[in-house]
Amino acid sequence: MKHLDAYFRQNPDFEGFINKLISYDPHTDKDCVRKCQDNPHCLKALEFEFEIHNTCSDFKGLKNYGATCYLNTLLQLWFHNLELRSSLLQQSVSSPIAMELQRLFLRMQHYNGPVEPLGFVEILGLDPMIQQDALEFSKLLMSLLESVFEKDPILSHVFQSQFQGKQAYVTECLVCGAKSENETLYYELEINLDKSKTLAEGIQTFLGTELLNGSNQYHCRKCDRKVDAKRYIELKSLPPTLNLQINRFAYDYETMVKRKTNHSIDFPSEMDLSAFAPMGAMYDLVGVLLHRGLESNSGHYTIKLKSEQTGNWYEFDDESVYKLDELDFNDGEAKKKPKPEMLSSNCCYLLVYRKRQPRTLLEIDPVLLKQVQEENAQYDPIFALEEQTREEMEHYVKQLKSKWEHVQQVWKPTNEMYFVSSEEIQRIEQESLECFEKRFRLKPETINSTSLLCSHQKLDPKAIVRAACLSPEGVKAIEKIGLKLEPLLRPQDLCRDCAMVIYKEKMDTIHHEQIYNRIKAVPDNTPYVYISKPWYTQFRRKNPLFPSNLQDPNLPVYVSHCKCEHGNLKIDGSDMMPISKGVYQILQELYPLDLLPYDSLECQECMHLQTQSRNLKSDKEKALREKPLIKRLYTKTLAGGDLFYLIPNQFAKPWKQFVDYPLSNPPPTVIDYQHLYCQHQLLLYKLSKDNDNRQLGNYLSQSDFDLLQREYPLKGTPVFIDTDKQQNVAICTECRHARLVNFESGTIHIKKTGSFGEVIVVDEASRKRRKKLREHLYSIPVTPETSLFQIQLQVFRLTTVDGTLWHSTTLSTLALSKQCPM
């Protein structure tokens, strides 16, 4: 509805909008520069020239069986070479391939019915659905037929005599002038499009000179040394029919396909080749092979040929043959005009020139001619019926063309109008064009305009841009073609509810443009308050693209860009931006904004939580880093070495919890040894690395201890023992005795071993079964009043007679609940 935008700005009235929407627009062709398809009152886009292409009966077309257009063009090219055709039809042949080609040419020349090359396609073993490069296929087929004809004295040189020429690669010494020539045969000359704008330039480039010097010098036999030389191609002889291949296809090594260039090349209708060959002569253009498409193995091939029999040009497009009044060899509209007295083409693939010389044509073999006459006798009754049907179809097509021309004369509305689907009209028009081209009757059907209805089953205002306004006379004229229009929608069928929605949207757009211009004119850009950056970035556009439910800046999704959950300024400011006081006042007129001042401080609570979050993240990384670093402490296994350092449980236990669960347990701060010493700075405990119950802590080798103290500081002197169980610090006997005697409660840990059999244990880590010696662990609680006899009695109650009691020192050794043993 772009044609209504200007009206909205001048007349912001709903009823006026309705009238403007459905009223007739006196639209002229001068006003319509680009066929305004969104205006239902403009029918320029629906106008077609219903041109009827009358097929020509001078020559026969060939049926396309899917993708055999490349073969059809090649057969037409050979057939219109009179000398080649007469040579092939002068006598019967025995080869199946040659017989099928001979039969095909005979039918193309004398048969009254349609010509179908299916037999030739099948005998060559071609897949009719796979297209091939026409010129590459031509070389293969010509080579095949030459091998078939080589034993026939008349046909053995039929292709060579027409298309074969001789060229020589000449290398000439620039010192002595000696020449070395290497002669070869050719069937076509290749013209490079990249370096040539005209055919003459292309031939000159093909024959051009290459200088051999420097490291690429030529070894001259006469001079007996390497010398500078020049290399070029010399045409020794020219064939009666000269084929010039235009290299439009280049191999793309990235996509592994041939890509086509659509550069134009200029060429003459007649050409004097004496400038390029010593025996040159005048040649006339008689054929242009055209390719439309992007790749050589796809698209469509047609050929335009000049008949020597009639002197006229014809276009051969499979079954269709058209006589040409004007020559146009371009695909679509040409980008440039050719030079005077020159022709031009942006899709020619082969140019065919024929030498001006007398023709020697041979008569057709009477046996072959009799065969086709017998076929015509059988076909004549059928042909008469088909001719009658063809005449009736021609009459129908002309009538259909006349009816469509009448429709376009009367379909422009005045005051009374109907809305119909323009897409349906275009579809029917396209089918009519196919009727003109392929000659079939248009089926009676309905032009369905239900796509113009809204959800209320009325004329949708938004769909008017896809509608065409037709006069009652135009509707009647379309119905006379055999087409029915349903439903016929009148202006009063317009849905006012849907129109009101569009009206409000249009008015909002105009209002927003006014706000946009006011904001754009604010001179002061000093930051005043913070606002949502995504919202304001979209809002300050001339045409914002807000969803219908996300226009208000007070929505939580936008407020959260500036304010945190505590109602303060967010720490992360990536989704907020400052605006000036002038902009804020304009926005305040539209929305009741509650924005934070530009000098607001970031939320302290969020900063504290962020610090904690960062600490937790750091602790997790530390735990992952230290778990393999201090593996032996974590797994409680000793490494080899001369010294073993005690790691107290006051450090080892919380550190193990930290490694396992770093997010819920803080890391220990220090490795403290002070509680192991008495007031005399001697040890209160006796160390033993062989003790299975290490109540004091865990032991690490010296190398592992060095790694540990890099992460955690030491408090007090570290304690270690050597391989002889000697401690680095002496034990204070007096203080140790006082510690053992003065306690409130304690526990004696004992382990009973012996021949108690074996038990199967499953290792949870590796899921492997292994055997382990059965053993029993016991704990006996004691107090200062517990006698040695009571302890012995409890021990023997827990053990068997034949068992062996193991203890670290003596039975009187106690494990205190508040202090470690020994």
CSV table of C-alpha atoms in Angstrom, one decimal, residues 512 532-539 544-561 591:
chain,number,residue,atom,x,y,z
A,512,HIS,CA,6.6,7.7,15.1
A,532,SER,CA,17.5,-0.2,27.5
A,533,LYS,CA,19.9,-0.2,24.6
A,534,PRO,CA,18.0,-2.9,22.5
A,535,TRP,CA,14.7,-1.0,22.9
A,536,TYR,CA,16.1,2.5,22.1
A,537,THR,CA,18.2,1.3,19.2
A,538,GLN,CA,15.1,-0.1,17.6
A,539,PHE,CA,12.9,2.9,18.6
A,544,PRO,CA,11.1,0.3,13.9
A,545,LEU,CA,10.5,-3.4,13.7
A,546,PHE,CA,9.0,-4.0,17.2
A,547,PRO,CA,6.8,-7.1,17.7
A,548,SER,CA,3.3,-6.0,18.5
A,549,ASN,CA,3.7,-7.1,22.2
A,550,LEU,CA,7.2,-5.6,22.8
A,551,GLN,CA,6.8,-1.9,22.1
A,552,ASP,CA,6.6,-0.6,25.7
A,553,PRO,CA,10.0,0.2,27.3
A,554,ASN,CA,8.5,-0.5,30.8
A,555,LEU,CA,8.2,-4.2,30.0
A,556,PRO,CA,10.3,-6.3,32.4
A,557,VAL,CA,12.5,-7.5,29.5
A,558,TYR,CA,13.7,-3.9,28.9
A,559,VAL,CA,13.7,-2.8,32.5
A,560,SER,CA,16.1,-5.7,33.3
A,561,HIS,CA,18.6,-4.2,30.9
A,591,TYR,CA,5.6,6.4,28.3
